[in-house]
PDB file of C-alpha atoms in Angstrom:
ATOM      1  CA  MET A   1     150.514 135.885 189.653  1.00 51.00           C
ATOM      2  CA  THR A   2     153.339 137.985 188.239  1.00 72.00           C
ATOM      3  CA  LEU A   3     155.963 135.854 189.943  1.00 66.00           C
ATOM      4  CA  TRP A   4     154.371 132.575 188.837  1.00 70.00           C
ATOM      5  CA  LEU A   5     154.360 133.889 185.265  1.00 73.00           C
ATOM      6  CA  ALA A   6     157.890 135.309 185.398  1.00 74.00           C
ATOM      7  CA  VAL A   7     159.569 132.096 186.612  1.00 74.00           C
ATOM      8  CA  PRO A   8     158.349 129.872 183.707  1.00 77.00           C
ATOM      9  CA  LEU A   9     159.173 132.617 181.188  1.00 80.00           C
ATOM     10  CA  ALA A  10     162.656 132.996 182.654  1.00 80.00           C
ATOM     11  CA  LEU A  11     163.225 129.240 182.515  1.00 81.00           C
ATOM     12  CA  LEU A  12     161.958 129.127 178.928  1.00 79.00           C
ATOM     13  CA  LEU A  13     164.280 131.985 177.980  1.00 83.00           C
ATOM     14  CA  LEU A  14     167.202 130.180 179.641  1.00 82.00           C
ATOM     15  CA  VAL A  15     166.438 126.975 177.680  1.00 80.00           C
ATOM     16  CA  ILE A  16     166.239 128.909 174.410  1.00 81.00           C
ATOM     17  CA  VAL A  17     169.556 130.645 175.107  1.00 82.00           C
ATOM     18  CA  LEU A  18     171.238 127.326 175.960  1.00 84.00           C
ATOM     19  CA  VAL A  19     169.882 125.630 172.856  1.00 82.00           C
ATOM     20  CA  MET A  20     170.840 128.480 170.556  1.00 86.00           C
ATOM     21  CA  SER A  21     174.328 128.636 172.021  1.00 86.00           C
ATOM     22  CA  SER A  22     174.944 124.917 171.494  1.00 89.00           C
ATOM     23  CA  SER A  23     176.321 123.230 168.393  1.00 92.00           C
ATOM     24  CA  ILE A  24     175.577 120.179 166.268  1.00 93.00           C
ATOM     25  CA  HIS A  25     178.642 117.924 166.322  1.00 95.00           C
ATOM     26  CA  PHE A  26     179.295 115.359 163.607  1.00 94.00           C
ATOM     27  CA  HIS A  27     181.863 112.616 163.028  1.00 95.00           C
ATOM     28  CA  PHE A  28     182.460 110.932 159.700  1.00 94.00           C
ATOM     29  CA  ARG A  29     184.697 107.915 159.050  1.00 92.00           C
ATOM     30  CA  LEU A  30     185.353 106.069 155.789  1.00 89.00           C
ATOM     31  CA  CYS A  31     187.489 102.973 155.786  1.00 88.00           C
ATOM     32  CA  ARG A  32     188.417 100.595 152.972  1.00 84.00           C
ATOM     33  CA  ILE A  33     190.796  97.690 153.484  1.00 79.00           C
ATOM     34  CA  GLY A  34     191.010  95.286 150.571  1.00 71.00           C
ATOM     35  CA  LYS A  35     187.443  94.513 149.599  1.00 72.00           C
ATOM     36  CA  ASP A  36     185.949  95.530 152.965  1.00 75.00           C
ATOM     37  CA  ASP A  37     184.214  98.910 153.123  1.00 77.00           C
ATOM     38  CA  ARG A  38     182.683 100.763 156.020  1.00 82.00           C
ATOM     39  CA  ILE A  39     181.204 104.245 156.301  1.00 85.00           C
ATOM     40  CA  GLU A  40     180.068 105.678 159.647  1.00 88.00           C
ATOM     41  CA  PHE A  41     178.390 108.972 160.404  1.00 90.00           C
ATOM     42  CA  ASP A  42     177.473 110.254 163.904  1.00 91.00           C
ATOM     43  CA  ILE A  43     175.469 113.332 164.870  1.00 92.00           C
ATOM     44  CA  LYS A  44     175.152 114.768 168.374  1.00 91.00           C
ATOM     45  CA  ALA A  45     173.082 117.777 169.373  1.00 89.00           C
ATOM     46  CA  LEU A  46     171.614 119.511 172.406  1.00 86.00           C
ATOM     47  CA  PHE A  47     174.630 118.663 174.601  1.00 82.00           C
ATOM     48  CA  GLY A  48     174.379 114.971 173.741  1.00 80.00           C
ATOM     49  CA  LEU A  49     170.663 114.580 174.442  1.00 84.00           C
ATOM     50  CA  VAL A  50     170.081 113.821 170.728  1.00 84.00           C
ATOM     51  CA  LYS A  51     172.297 111.261 169.060  1.00 86.00           C
ATOM     52  CA  PHE A  52     172.083 109.516 165.691  1.00 86.00           C
ATOM     53  CA  HIS A  53     174.397 106.879 164.244  1.00 85.00           C
ATOM     54  CA  TYR A  54     174.376 105.871 160.591  1.00 82.00           C
ATOM     55  CA  GLU A  55     176.500 103.049 159.275  1.00 81.00           C
ATOM     56  CA  LEU A  56     177.081 101.500 155.852  1.00 75.00           C
ATOM     57  CA  PRO A  57     178.810  98.203 156.550  1.00 68.00           C
ATOM     58  CA  LYS A  58     178.437  96.903 152.995  1.00 65.00           C
ATOM     59  CA  LEU A  59     179.007  98.420 149.567  1.00 61.00           C
ATOM     60  CA  ILE A  60     178.597  95.776 146.908  1.00 59.00           C
ATOM     61  CA  TYR A  61     179.137  96.699 143.227  1.00 56.00           C
ATOM     62  CA  GLU A  62     176.861  94.564 141.085  1.00 55.00           C
ATOM     63  CA  GLY A  63     177.828  95.834 137.646  1.00 53.00           C
ATOM     64  CA  ILE A  64     176.913  98.823 135.475  1.00 52.00           C
ATOM     65  CA  ALA A  65     173.287  97.788 134.996  1.00 54.00           C
ATOM     66  CA  ARG A  66     172.478  96.934 138.625  1.00 57.00           C
ATOM     67  CA  GLY A  67     174.669  99.589 140.271  1.00 57.00           C
ATOM     68  CA  VAL A  68     175.753  99.444 143.932  1.00 61.00           C
ATOM     69  CA  ARG A  69     173.894  97.651 146.708  1.00 58.00           C
ATOM     70  CA  VAL A  70     174.238  99.272 150.144  1.00 61.00           C
ATOM     71  CA  LYS A  71     173.065  98.290 153.590  1.00 61.00           C
ATOM     72  CA  LEU A  72     172.186 101.157 155.946  1.00 60.00           C
ATOM     73  CA  GLU A  73     172.060 100.661 159.705  1.00 63.00           C
ATOM     74  CA  GLU A  74     170.502 103.493 161.688  1.00 66.00           C
ATOM     75  CA  SER A  75     170.159 104.025 165.435  1.00 67.00           C
ATOM     76  CA  GLY A  76     169.564 106.999 167.631  1.00 62.00           C
ATOM     77  CA  ILE A  77     168.947 108.348 171.103  1.00 65.00           C
ATOM     78  CA  ALA A  78     166.349 111.108 170.944  1.00 53.00           C
ATOM     79  CA  PRO A  79     162.869 111.953 172.181  1.00 47.00           C
ATOM     80  CA  VAL A  80     161.785 109.168 169.874  1.00 45.00           C
ATOM     81  CA  THR A  81     164.349 106.402 169.608  1.00 44.00           C
ATOM     82  CA  ARG A  82     164.450 104.771 166.219  1.00 49.00           C
ATOM     83  CA  GLU A  83     166.356 101.774 164.975  1.00 46.00           C
ATOM     84  CA  ALA A  84     166.119 100.619 161.382  1.00 51.00           C
ATOM     85  CA  ASP A  85     168.175  98.634 158.885  1.00 57.00           C
ATOM     86  CA  SER A  86     167.557  98.778 155.184  1.00 61.00           C
ATOM     87  CA  VAL A  87     169.149  97.451 151.996  1.00 63.00           C
ATOM     88  CA  GLU A  88     168.968  99.701 148.952  1.00 66.00           C
ATOM     89  CA  ARG A  89     170.348  99.630 145.415  1.00 64.00           C
ATOM     90  CA  ILE A  90     171.861 102.693 143.783  1.00 66.00           C
ATOM     91  CA  ASP A  91     171.607 102.376 140.009  1.00 65.00           C
ATOM     92  CA  ASP A  92     171.004 104.625 136.995  1.00 71.00           C
ATOM     93  CA  GLU A  93     167.341 105.035 137.857  1.00 74.00           C
ATOM     94  CA  THR A  94     168.192 106.137 141.397  1.00 73.00           C
ATOM     95  CA  LEU A  95     170.697 108.691 140.150  1.00 76.00           C
ATOM     96  CA  ARG A  96     168.186 110.068 137.647  1.00 81.00           C
ATOM     97  CA  ASP A  97     165.602 110.357 140.426  1.00 81.00           C
ATOM     98  CA  TRP A  98     168.070 112.271 142.631  1.00 79.00           C
ATOM     99  CA  ARG A  99     168.946 114.570 139.726  1.00 85.00           C
ATOM    100  CA  ASP A 100     165.262 115.321 139.020  1.00 85.00           C
ATOM    101  CA  LYS A 101     164.576 116.067 142.716  1.00 86.00           C
ATOM    102  CA  LEU A 102     167.599 118.372 142.883  1.00 86.00           C
ATOM    103  CA  LYS A 103     166.417 120.192 139.793  1.00 88.00           C
ATOM    104  CA  GLU A 104     162.920 120.526 141.267  1.00 87.00           C
ATOM    105  CA  ALA A 105     164.381 121.904 144.544  1.00 88.00           C
ATOM    106  CA  LEU A 106     166.468 124.445 142.651  1.00 88.00           C
ATOM    107  CA  GLN A 107     163.428 125.642 140.703  1.00 87.00           C
ATOM    108  CA  ALA A 108     161.287 125.818 143.839  1.00 86.00           C
ATOM    109  CA  THR A 109     163.778 127.908 145.826  1.00 88.00           C
ATOM    110  CA  GLN A 110     165.168 131.316 145.112  1.00 89.00           C
ATOM    111  CA  GLY A 111     168.957 131.158 145.276  1.00 89.00           C
ATOM    112  CA  LEU A 112     169.246 127.667 146.773  1.00 89.00           C
ATOM    113  CA  LYS A 113     172.947 127.397 145.820  1.00 90.00           C
ATOM    114  CA  ARG A 114     173.785 130.679 147.552  1.00 92.00           C
ATOM    115  CA  TRP A 115     171.794 129.581 150.608  1.00 92.00           C
ATOM    116  CA  MET A 116     173.740 126.317 150.772  1.00 93.00           C
ATOM    117  CA  LYS A 117     177.101 128.159 150.487  1.00 93.00           C
ATOM    118  CA  ASN A 118     176.061 130.496 153.321  1.00 93.00           C
ATOM    119  CA  LEU A 119     175.141 127.553 155.536  1.00 93.00           C
ATOM    120  CA  LEU A 120     178.389 125.671 154.815  1.00 93.00           C
ATOM    121  CA  SER A 121     180.433 128.794 155.664  1.00 93.00           C
ATOM    122  CA  HIS A 122     179.382 128.289 159.299  1.00 94.00           C
ATOM    123  CA  VAL A 123     180.692 124.686 159.422  1.00 94.00           C
ATOM    124  CA  ARG A 124     183.884 124.285 161.484  1.00 95.00           C
ATOM    125  CA  ILE A 125     186.076 121.281 160.701  1.00 95.00           C
ATOM    126  CA  THR A 126     188.040 120.397 163.814  1.00 95.00           C
ATOM    127  CA  ARG A 127     189.793 117.292 162.441  1.00 94.00           C
ATOM    128  CA  LEU A 128     190.530 116.010 158.975  1.00 94.00           C
ATOM    129  CA  ASP A 129     192.824 112.998 158.640  1.00 94.00           C
ATOM    130  CA  TRP A 130     193.203 110.896 155.503  1.00 93.00           C
ATOM    131  CA  SER A 131     195.724 108.121 155.086  1.00 93.00           C
ATOM    132  CA  THR A 132     196.182 105.862 152.073  1.00 91.00           C
ATOM    133  CA  ASP A 133     198.409 102.812 151.551  1.00 90.00           C
ATOM    134  CA  PHE A 134     198.688 101.313 148.096  1.00 86.00           C
ATOM    135  CA  SER A 135     200.767  99.355 145.641  1.00 85.00           C
ATOM    136  CA  LEU A 136     200.453  99.141 141.848  1.00 84.00           C
ATOM    137  CA  GLY A 137     202.541  95.990 141.656  1.00 79.00           C
ATOM    138  CA  ASP A 138     205.555  97.845 140.305  1.00 80.00           C
ATOM    139  CA  ALA A 139     207.937  99.958 142.407  1.00 81.00           C
ATOM    140  CA  ALA A 140     208.469 102.636 139.756  1.00 83.00           C
ATOM    141  CA  TYR A 141     204.748 103.036 138.980  1.00 83.00           C
ATOM    142  CA  THR A 142     203.922 103.093 142.685  1.00 84.00           C
ATOM    143  CA  ALA A 143     206.463 105.826 143.419  1.00 86.00           C
ATOM    144  CA  THR A 144     205.179 107.958 140.527  1.00 87.00           C
ATOM    145  CA  ALA A 145     201.547 107.501 141.522  1.00 88.00           C
ATOM    146  CA  THR A 146     202.352 108.486 145.127  1.00 89.00           C
ATOM    147  CA  GLY A 147     203.048 112.126 144.152  1.00 88.00           C
ATOM    148  CA  ALA A 148     200.003 112.280 141.895  1.00 90.00           C
ATOM    149  CA  LEU A 149     197.692 110.861 144.595  1.00 90.00           C
ATOM    150  CA  SER A 150     199.107 113.205 147.229  1.00 90.00           C
ATOM    151  CA  GLY A 151     198.510 116.200 144.948  1.00 92.00           C
ATOM    152  CA  LEU A 152     194.981 115.026 144.207  1.00 92.00           C
ATOM    153  CA  LYS A 153     194.149 114.728 147.921  1.00 92.00           C
ATOM    154  CA  TRP A 154     195.537 118.157 148.782  1.00 92.00           C
ATOM    155  CA  GLY A 155     193.646 119.617 145.805  1.00 93.00           C
ATOM    156  CA  LEU A 156     190.431 118.123 147.159  1.00 92.00           C
ATOM    157  CA  VAL A 157     191.151 119.594 150.599  1.00 91.00           C
ATOM    158  CA  GLY A 158     191.729 122.988 148.995  1.00 91.00           C
ATOM    159  CA  TRP A 159     188.393 122.746 147.210  1.00 92.00           C
ATOM    160  CA  ILE A 160     186.615 121.820 150.468  1.00 91.00           C
ATOM    161  CA  SER A 161     188.250 124.742 152.331  1.00 91.00           C
ATOM    162  CA  ARG A 162     186.499 127.136 149.923  1.00 91.00           C
ATOM    163  CA  TYR A 163     183.159 126.249 151.475  1.00 92.00           C
ATOM    164  CA  VAL A 164     183.882 125.277 155.113  1.00 93.00           C
ATOM    165  CA  ARG A 165     186.342 126.545 157.734  1.00 92.00           C
ATOM    166  CA  LEU A 166     189.258 124.335 158.737  1.00 93.00           C
ATOM    167  CA  GLN A 167     190.239 125.027 162.361  1.00 91.00           C
ATOM    168  CA  ARG A 168     193.260 122.718 162.165  1.00 90.00           C
ATOM    169  CA  SER A 169     195.631 121.797 159.372  1.00 91.00           C
ATOM    170  CA  PRO A 170     194.551 118.537 157.703  1.00 92.00           C
ATOM    171  CA  ARG A 171     196.819 115.516 157.987  1.00 93.00           C
ATOM    172  CA  MET A 172     197.217 113.811 154.613  1.00 91.00           C
ATOM    173  CA  PHE A 173     199.300 110.633 154.272  1.00 91.00           C
ATOM    174  CA  VAL A 174     200.110 108.619 151.172  1.00 90.00           C
ATOM    175  CA  VAL A 175     202.257 105.575 151.901  1.00 88.00           C
ATOM    176  CA  PRO A 176     203.618 103.573 148.960  1.00 87.00           C
ATOM    177  CA  VAL A 177     203.825  99.821 149.539  1.00 84.00           C
ATOM    178  CA  PHE A 178     206.550  98.341 147.348  1.00 79.00           C
ATOM    179  CA  ARG A 179     205.295  94.863 146.556  1.00 70.00           C
ATOM    180  CA  ASP A 180     206.203  93.409 143.196  1.00 69.00           C
ATOM    181  CA  ASP A 181     203.393  91.869 141.174  1.00 72.00           C
ATOM    182  CA  GLU A 182     200.843  92.552 143.940  1.00 76.00           C
ATOM    183  CA  LEU A 183     198.095  95.154 143.903  1.00 81.00           C
ATOM    184  CA  CYS A 184     196.829  96.482 147.225  1.00 82.00           C
ATOM    185  CA  PHE A 185     194.877  99.464 148.415  1.00 84.00           C
ATOM    186  CA  SER A 186     193.619 100.661 151.797  1.00 88.00           C
ATOM    187  CA  THR A 187     192.441 104.066 152.945  1.00 90.00           C
ATOM    188  CA  GLU A 188     190.893 105.667 156.009  1.00 91.00           C
ATOM    189  CA  ALA A 189     189.413 109.166 156.247  1.00 93.00           C
ATOM    190  CA  VAL A 190     188.198 110.723 159.491  1.00 95.00           C
ATOM    191  CA  CYS A 191     186.440 114.101 159.702  1.00 95.00           C
ATOM    192  CA  THR A 192     184.916 115.789 162.736  1.00 96.00           C
ATOM    193  CA  GLY A 193     183.300 119.172 162.981  1.00 95.00           C
ATOM    194  CA  LYS A 194     180.454 121.261 164.332  1.00 95.00           C
ATOM    195  CA  LEU A 195     177.746 123.628 163.210  1.00 94.00           C
ATOM    196  CA  PRO A 196     176.116 126.194 165.555  1.00 94.00           C
ATOM    197  CA  VAL A 197     172.394 125.600 166.224  1.00 92.00           C
ATOM    198  CA  SER A 198     171.816 129.359 165.820  1.00 92.00           C
ATOM    199  CA  SER A 199     173.173 129.191 162.276  1.00 93.00           C
ATOM    200  CA  VAL A 200     170.888 126.251 161.493  1.00 92.00           C
ATOM    201  CA  PHE A 201     167.868 128.090 162.914  1.00 92.00           C
ATOM    202  CA  TYR A 202     168.650 131.250 160.921  1.00 92.00           C
ATOM    203  CA  ALA A 203     169.303 129.206 157.769  1.00 92.00           C
ATOM    204  CA  GLY A 204     165.923 127.478 158.191  1.00 91.00           C
ATOM    205  CA  ILE A 205     164.145 130.844 158.309  1.00 92.00           C
ATOM    206  CA  GLN A 206     166.060 132.014 155.266  1.00 92.00           C
ATOM    207  CA  LEU A 207     165.180 128.831 153.381  1.00 91.00           C
ATOM    208  CA  LEU A 208     161.498 129.198 154.172  1.00 91.00           C
ATOM    209  CA  TRP A 209     161.560 132.788 152.972  1.00 92.00           C
ATOM    210  CA  ARG A 210     163.319 131.833 149.733  1.00 92.00           C
ATOM    211  CA  VAL A 211     160.759 129.059 149.117  1.00 91.00           C
ATOM    212  CA  ILE A 212     157.763 131.328 149.773  1.00 90.00           C
ATOM    213  CA  ARG A 213     159.080 133.930 147.335  1.00 89.00           C
ATOM    214  CA  VAL A 214     158.805 131.414 144.470  1.00 88.00           C
ATOM    215  CA  LYS A 215     155.345 130.872 143.072  1.00 87.00           C
ATOM    216  CA  GLY A 216     154.249 127.398 144.083  1.00 86.00           C
ATOM    217  CA  GLY A 217     157.557 126.793 145.825  1.00 85.00           C
ATOM    218  CA  LEU A 218     156.068 125.673 149.140  1.00 87.00           C
ATOM    219  CA  SER A 219     153.728 123.115 147.575  1.00 88.00           C
ATOM    220  CA  ARG A 220     156.559 121.752 145.421  1.00 87.00           C
ATOM    221  CA  TRP A 221     158.788 121.321 148.513  1.00 87.00           C
ATOM    222  CA  ILE A 222     155.979 119.550 150.379  1.00 86.00           C
ATOM    223  CA  ARG A 223     155.609 117.195 147.449  1.00 86.00           C
ATOM    224  CA  LEU A 224     159.369 116.561 147.406  1.00 84.00           C
ATOM    225  CA  LEU A 225     159.459 115.795 151.112  1.00 82.00           C
ATOM    226  CA  LYS A 226     156.512 113.409 150.829  1.00 81.00           C
ATOM    227  CA  ASN A 227     158.242 111.577 147.965  1.00 75.00           C
ATOM    228  CA  LYS A 228     161.709 111.492 149.595  1.00 61.00           C
ATOM    229  CA  SER A 229     161.660 107.722 149.699  1.00 50.00           C
TER     230      SER A 229
END
């Protein structure tokens, strides 16, 4: 009996160790060429046994009042495979709803901002490439804007590096296209990284503890999760 009990426990312990020693890998790609936009986001976990792919093949701006219409394509390989496409509109009402939910989450959690910073500090960025080609229709204006855009991009990278760890120097490219009387713009950003499962597990326990310490925090979070749509 002791041996039959020890073997399953040993296997269970081995699985737990393997899971906790693994990482969640992610890949993000944003591409805009002319009027064509595409955003892709991939997540892999448990040594590739769990995979999710999210894609935004369309971003259509419909004016200030109607906002932006997006099409989301989702697919995955997991214990439960799910495939779904949806079209949503992001307008002023959507942004106000997001703001209200964020405010509710902050009030229902003790130190949510600090918790988020601690979690992001464990993110490792293994690749960050961002190239941009553009023309303002005038050679002088294009040359001047090249330096400003390059500084803006490096400033953004510096701000990101305050929260996550860059394991490799980013590659930033700004290429001026000298075309008279012709406006053009194209950009592509690729970011890959990983987050240890152990850090996610520990952060989940911390989040639950921070929520419980706030009066009514757990019930407010349950309500937020039910109304996430």
